[in-house]
């Protein structure tokens, strides 16, 4: 019972927590990105283009982040590098795609991207933990 209320922590507990965080956030975002990848041709002309780089390129960058970076994150391979596009992607969704919802305090549409953004920021700052390929390689 004393351990339950303790403020102490171990490196193993932090690493296990990072594993859970990486698997959950990476896996759940992969579920959002996979339909975009397999329906790329159908979505490429209607996908939002908040950065003004073209619908196809915006979709490509989103698929790269949501599919490929999520897989790297789950494996714990190049974790911090993979977290950067994910943070950027979620920041664009919150700050540009749903800007009016953010400014109007309509959090229904931005709640999920805000949670993803928070999780990916934690992973970016903390790193993958020792239960990862990066941890096994000593990076």
PDB file of C-alpha atoms in Angstrom:
ATOM      1  CA  UNK A   1       0.000   0.000   0.000  1.00  0.00           C
ATOM      2  CA  UNK A   2       2.873   2.343   0.759  1.00  0.00           C
ATOM      3  CA  UNK A   3       4.224   1.860  -2.773  1.00  0.00           C
ATOM      4  CA  UNK A   4       0.871   2.908  -4.229  1.00  0.00           C
ATOM      5  CA  UNK A   5       1.124   6.321  -2.559  1.00  0.00           C
ATOM      6  CA  UNK A   6       4.857   6.725  -3.080  1.00  0.00           C
ATOM      7  CA  UNK A   7       6.204   9.536  -5.261  1.00  0.00           C
ATOM      8  CA  UNK A   8       9.250   7.448  -6.136  1.00  0.00           C
ATOM      9  CA  UNK A   9       9.699   5.664  -9.422  1.00  0.00           C
ATOM     10  CA  UNK A  10      12.093   3.262 -11.051  1.00  0.00           C
ATOM     11  CA  UNK A  11      13.677   3.350 -14.471  1.00  0.00           C
ATOM     12  CA  UNK A  12      11.941   0.096 -15.318  1.00  0.00           C
ATOM     13  CA  UNK A  13       8.529   1.546 -14.488  1.00  0.00           C
ATOM     14  CA  UNK A  14       9.199   4.597 -16.668  1.00  0.00           C
ATOM     15  CA  UNK A  15      10.415   2.407 -19.544  1.00  0.00           C
ATOM     16  CA  UNK A  16       7.372   0.144 -19.266  1.00  0.00           C
ATOM     17  CA  UNK A  17       5.110   3.201 -19.195  1.00  0.00           C
ATOM     18  CA  UNK A  18       6.815   4.554 -22.317  1.00  0.00           C
ATOM     19  CA  UNK A  19       6.285   1.191 -24.030  1.00  0.00           C
ATOM     20  CA  UNK A  20       2.566   1.340 -23.251  1.00  0.00           C
ATOM     21  CA  UNK A  21       2.376   4.958 -24.416  1.00  0.00           C
ATOM     22  CA  UNK A  22       4.217   4.211 -27.672  1.00  0.00           C
ATOM     23  CA  UNK A  23       2.117   1.128 -28.463  1.00  0.00           C
ATOM     24  CA  UNK A  24      -1.216   2.761 -27.678  1.00  0.00           C
ATOM     25  CA  UNK A  25      -0.706   6.149 -29.307  1.00  0.00           C
ATOM     26  CA  UNK A  26       1.186   4.716 -32.281  1.00  0.00           C
ATOM     27  CA  UNK A  27      -1.291   1.881 -32.782  1.00  0.00           C
ATOM     28  CA  UNK A  28      -4.374   4.044 -32.486  1.00  0.00           C
ATOM     29  CA  UNK A  29      -3.032   6.662 -34.875  1.00  0.00           C
ATOM     30  CA  UNK A  30      -2.068   3.895 -37.298  1.00  0.00           C
ATOM     31  CA  UNK A  31      -5.770   2.985 -37.375  1.00  0.00           C
ATOM     32  CA  UNK A  32      -6.495   6.548 -38.545  1.00  0.00           C
ATOM     33  CA  UNK A  33      -3.730   6.569 -41.142  1.00  0.00           C
ATOM     34  CA  UNK A  34      -4.239   3.149 -42.702  1.00  0.00           C
ATOM     35  CA  UNK A  35      -7.557   4.020 -44.449  1.00  0.00           C
ATOM     36  CA  UNK A  36      -5.901   7.163 -45.826  1.00  0.00           C
ATOM     37  CA  UNK A  37      -3.088   5.034 -47.263  1.00  0.00           C
ATOM     38  CA  UNK A  38      -5.272   2.378 -48.879  1.00  0.00           C
ATOM     39  CA  UNK A  39      -7.714   4.996 -50.256  1.00  0.00           C
ATOM     40  CA  UNK A  40      -5.010   7.477 -51.236  1.00  0.00           C
ATOM     41  CA  UNK A  41      -6.170   7.890 -54.855  1.00  0.00           C
ATOM     42  CA  UNK A  42      -9.766   8.528 -53.826  1.00  0.00           C
ATOM     43  CA  UNK A  43      -8.823  11.090 -51.144  1.00  0.00           C
ATOM     44  CA  UNK A  44      -5.953  12.942 -52.819  1.00  0.00           C
ATOM     45  CA  UNK A  45      -8.061  15.618 -54.528  1.00  0.00           C
ATOM     46  CA  UNK A  46     -10.330  16.401 -51.574  1.00  0.00           C
ATOM     47  CA  UNK A  47      -7.979  16.144 -48.595  1.00  0.00           C
ATOM     48  CA  UNK A  48      -7.570  19.389 -46.600  1.00  0.00           C
ATOM     49  CA  UNK A  49      -4.608  21.538 -47.642  1.00  0.00           C
ATOM     50  CA  UNK A  50      -3.986  23.842 -44.661  1.00  0.00           C
ATOM     51  CA  UNK A  51      -0.360  24.587 -45.588  1.00  0.00           C
ATOM     52  CA  UNK A  52      -1.091  25.440 -49.222  1.00  0.00           C
ATOM     53  CA  UNK A  53       1.209  22.751 -50.635  1.00  0.00           C
ATOM     54  CA  UNK A  54      -1.486  20.855 -52.541  1.00  0.00           C
ATOM     55  CA  UNK A  55      -4.058  18.268 -51.529  1.00  0.00           C
ATOM     56  CA  UNK A  56      -1.961  15.323 -52.707  1.00  0.00           C
ATOM     57  CA  UNK A  57       1.184  16.445 -50.883  1.00  0.00           C
ATOM     58  CA  UNK A  58      -0.779  17.233 -47.703  1.00  0.00           C
ATOM     59  CA  UNK A  59      -2.291  13.755 -47.782  1.00  0.00           C
ATOM     60  CA  UNK A  60       1.136  12.230 -48.443  1.00  0.00           C
ATOM     61  CA  UNK A  61       2.693  14.013 -45.469  1.00  0.00           C
ATOM     62  CA  UNK A  62      -0.224  12.975 -43.258  1.00  0.00           C
ATOM     63  CA  UNK A  63       0.022   9.336 -44.369  1.00  0.00           C
ATOM     64  CA  UNK A  64       3.782   9.408 -43.780  1.00  0.00           C
ATOM     65  CA  UNK A  65       3.255  10.632 -40.223  1.00  0.00           C
ATOM     66  CA  UNK A  66       0.190   8.562 -39.335  1.00  0.00           C
ATOM     67  CA  UNK A  67       1.360   5.278 -40.872  1.00  0.00           C
ATOM     68  CA  UNK A  68       5.121   5.110 -41.209  1.00  0.00           C
ATOM     69  CA  UNK A  69       6.091   7.241 -38.201  1.00  0.00           C
ATOM     70  CA  UNK A  70       3.495   5.451 -36.058  1.00  0.00           C
ATOM     71  CA  UNK A  71       5.049   2.090 -36.948  1.00  0.00           C
ATOM     72  CA  UNK A  72       8.528   3.392 -36.087  1.00  0.00           C
ATOM     73  CA  UNK A  73       7.168   4.764 -32.824  1.00  0.00           C
ATOM     74  CA  UNK A  74       5.567   1.447 -31.883  1.00  0.00           C
ATOM     75  CA  UNK A  75       8.807  -0.412 -32.595  1.00  0.00           C
ATOM     76  CA  UNK A  76      10.826   2.158 -30.696  1.00  0.00           C
ATOM     77  CA  UNK A  77      13.072   2.706 -33.718  1.00  0.00           C
ATOM     78  CA  UNK A  78      14.303   6.268 -34.343  1.00  0.00           C
ATOM     79  CA  UNK A  79      11.644   7.191 -31.807  1.00  0.00           C
ATOM     80  CA  UNK A  80      12.346  10.868 -31.245  1.00  0.00           C
ATOM     81  CA  UNK A  81      12.869  11.447 -34.956  1.00  0.00           C
ATOM     82  CA  UNK A  82       9.570   9.680 -35.728  1.00  0.00           C
ATOM     83  CA  UNK A  83       7.765  11.745 -33.080  1.00  0.00           C
ATOM     84  CA  UNK A  84       8.628  15.037 -34.795  1.00  0.00           C
ATOM     85  CA  UNK A  85       6.333  14.571 -37.862  1.00  0.00           C
ATOM     86  CA  UNK A  86       3.610  13.282 -35.543  1.00  0.00           C
ATOM     87  CA  UNK A  87       3.845  16.403 -33.365  1.00  0.00           C
ATOM     88  CA  UNK A  88       3.815  18.610 -36.473  1.00  0.00           C
ATOM     89  CA  UNK A  89       0.842  16.741 -37.956  1.00  0.00           C
ATOM     90  CA  UNK A  90      -1.228  17.021 -34.780  1.00  0.00           C
ATOM     91  CA  UNK A  91      -0.225  20.686 -34.349  1.00  0.00           C
ATOM     92  CA  UNK A  92      -1.432  21.473 -37.880  1.00  0.00           C
ATOM     93  CA  UNK A  93      -4.705  19.659 -37.226  1.00  0.00           C
ATOM     94  CA  UNK A  94      -5.314  21.546 -33.980  1.00  0.00           C
ATOM     95  CA  UNK A  95      -3.927  24.939 -35.001  1.00  0.00           C
ATOM     96  CA  UNK A  96      -4.965  25.185 -38.640  1.00  0.00           C
ATOM     97  CA  UNK A  97      -7.555  22.610 -39.659  1.00  0.00           C
ATOM     98  CA  UNK A  98      -9.672  23.061 -36.522  1.00  0.00           C
ATOM     99  CA  UNK A  99      -8.616  26.620 -35.639  1.00  0.00           C
ATOM    100  CA  UNK A 100     -12.204  27.878 -35.499  1.00  0.00           C
ATOM    101  CA  UNK A 101     -13.128  25.055 -33.115  1.00  0.00           C
ATOM    102  CA  UNK A 102     -10.154  25.923 -30.914  1.00  0.00           C
ATOM    103  CA  UNK A 103     -10.943  29.629 -30.833  1.00  0.00           C
ATOM    104  CA  UNK A 104     -14.647  28.957 -30.294  1.00  0.00           C
ATOM    105  CA  UNK A 105     -13.902  26.560 -27.425  1.00  0.00           C
ATOM    106  CA  UNK A 106     -15.635  23.752 -29.351  1.00  0.00           C
ATOM    107  CA  UNK A 107     -13.407  20.959 -28.118  1.00  0.00           C
ATOM    108  CA  UNK A 108     -15.435  18.084 -29.617  1.00  0.00           C
ATOM    109  CA  UNK A 109     -13.388  18.088 -32.844  1.00  0.00           C
ATOM    110  CA  UNK A 110      -9.974  18.853 -31.352  1.00  0.00           C
ATOM    111  CA  UNK A 111     -10.076  16.681 -28.259  1.00  0.00           C
ATOM    112  CA  UNK A 112      -8.585  13.644 -30.021  1.00  0.00           C
ATOM    113  CA  UNK A 113      -5.783  15.495 -31.869  1.00  0.00           C
ATOM    114  CA  UNK A 114      -4.940  17.349 -28.640  1.00  0.00           C
ATOM    115  CA  UNK A 115      -4.584  14.037 -26.808  1.00  0.00           C
ATOM    116  CA  UNK A 116      -2.391  12.651 -29.593  1.00  0.00           C
ATOM    117  CA  UNK A 117      -0.301  15.837 -29.576  1.00  0.00           C
ATOM    118  CA  UNK A 118       0.211  15.547 -25.825  1.00  0.00           C
ATOM    119  CA  UNK A 119       1.222  11.883 -26.033  1.00  0.00           C
ATOM    120  CA  UNK A 120       3.643  12.487 -28.894  1.00  0.00           C
ATOM    121  CA  UNK A 121       5.200  15.453 -27.076  1.00  0.00           C
ATOM    122  CA  UNK A 122       5.758  13.258 -24.008  1.00  0.00           C
ATOM    123  CA  UNK A 123       7.422  10.615 -26.205  1.00  0.00           C
ATOM    124  CA  UNK A 124       9.527  13.264 -27.957  1.00  0.00           C
ATOM    125  CA  UNK A 125      10.795  14.701 -24.663  1.00  0.00           C
ATOM    126  CA  UNK A 126      11.134  11.438 -22.716  1.00  0.00           C
ATOM    127  CA  UNK A 127      12.375   9.095 -25.431  1.00  0.00           C
ATOM    128  CA  UNK A 128      11.421   5.482 -26.066  1.00  0.00           C
ATOM    129  CA  UNK A 129      12.589   3.853 -22.849  1.00  0.00           C
ATOM    130  CA  UNK A 130      14.700   0.711 -22.625  1.00  0.00           C
ATOM    131  CA  UNK A 131      11.931  -1.573 -23.992  1.00  0.00           C
ATOM    132  CA  UNK A 132      12.531  -0.429 -27.567  1.00  0.00           C
ATOM    133  CA  UNK A 133      14.869  -1.054 -30.462  1.00  0.00           C
ATOM    134  CA  UNK A 134      16.538   2.277 -29.694  1.00  0.00           C
ATOM    135  CA  UNK A 135      16.988   1.128 -26.090  1.00  0.00           C
ATOM    136  CA  UNK A 136      18.449  -2.184 -27.198  1.00  0.00           C
ATOM    137  CA  UNK A 137      20.893  -0.393 -29.499  1.00  0.00           C
ATOM    138  CA  UNK A 138      21.887   1.976 -26.700  1.00  0.00           C
ATOM    139  CA  UNK A 139      20.708   5.171 -28.435  1.00  0.00           C
TER     140      UNK A 139
END
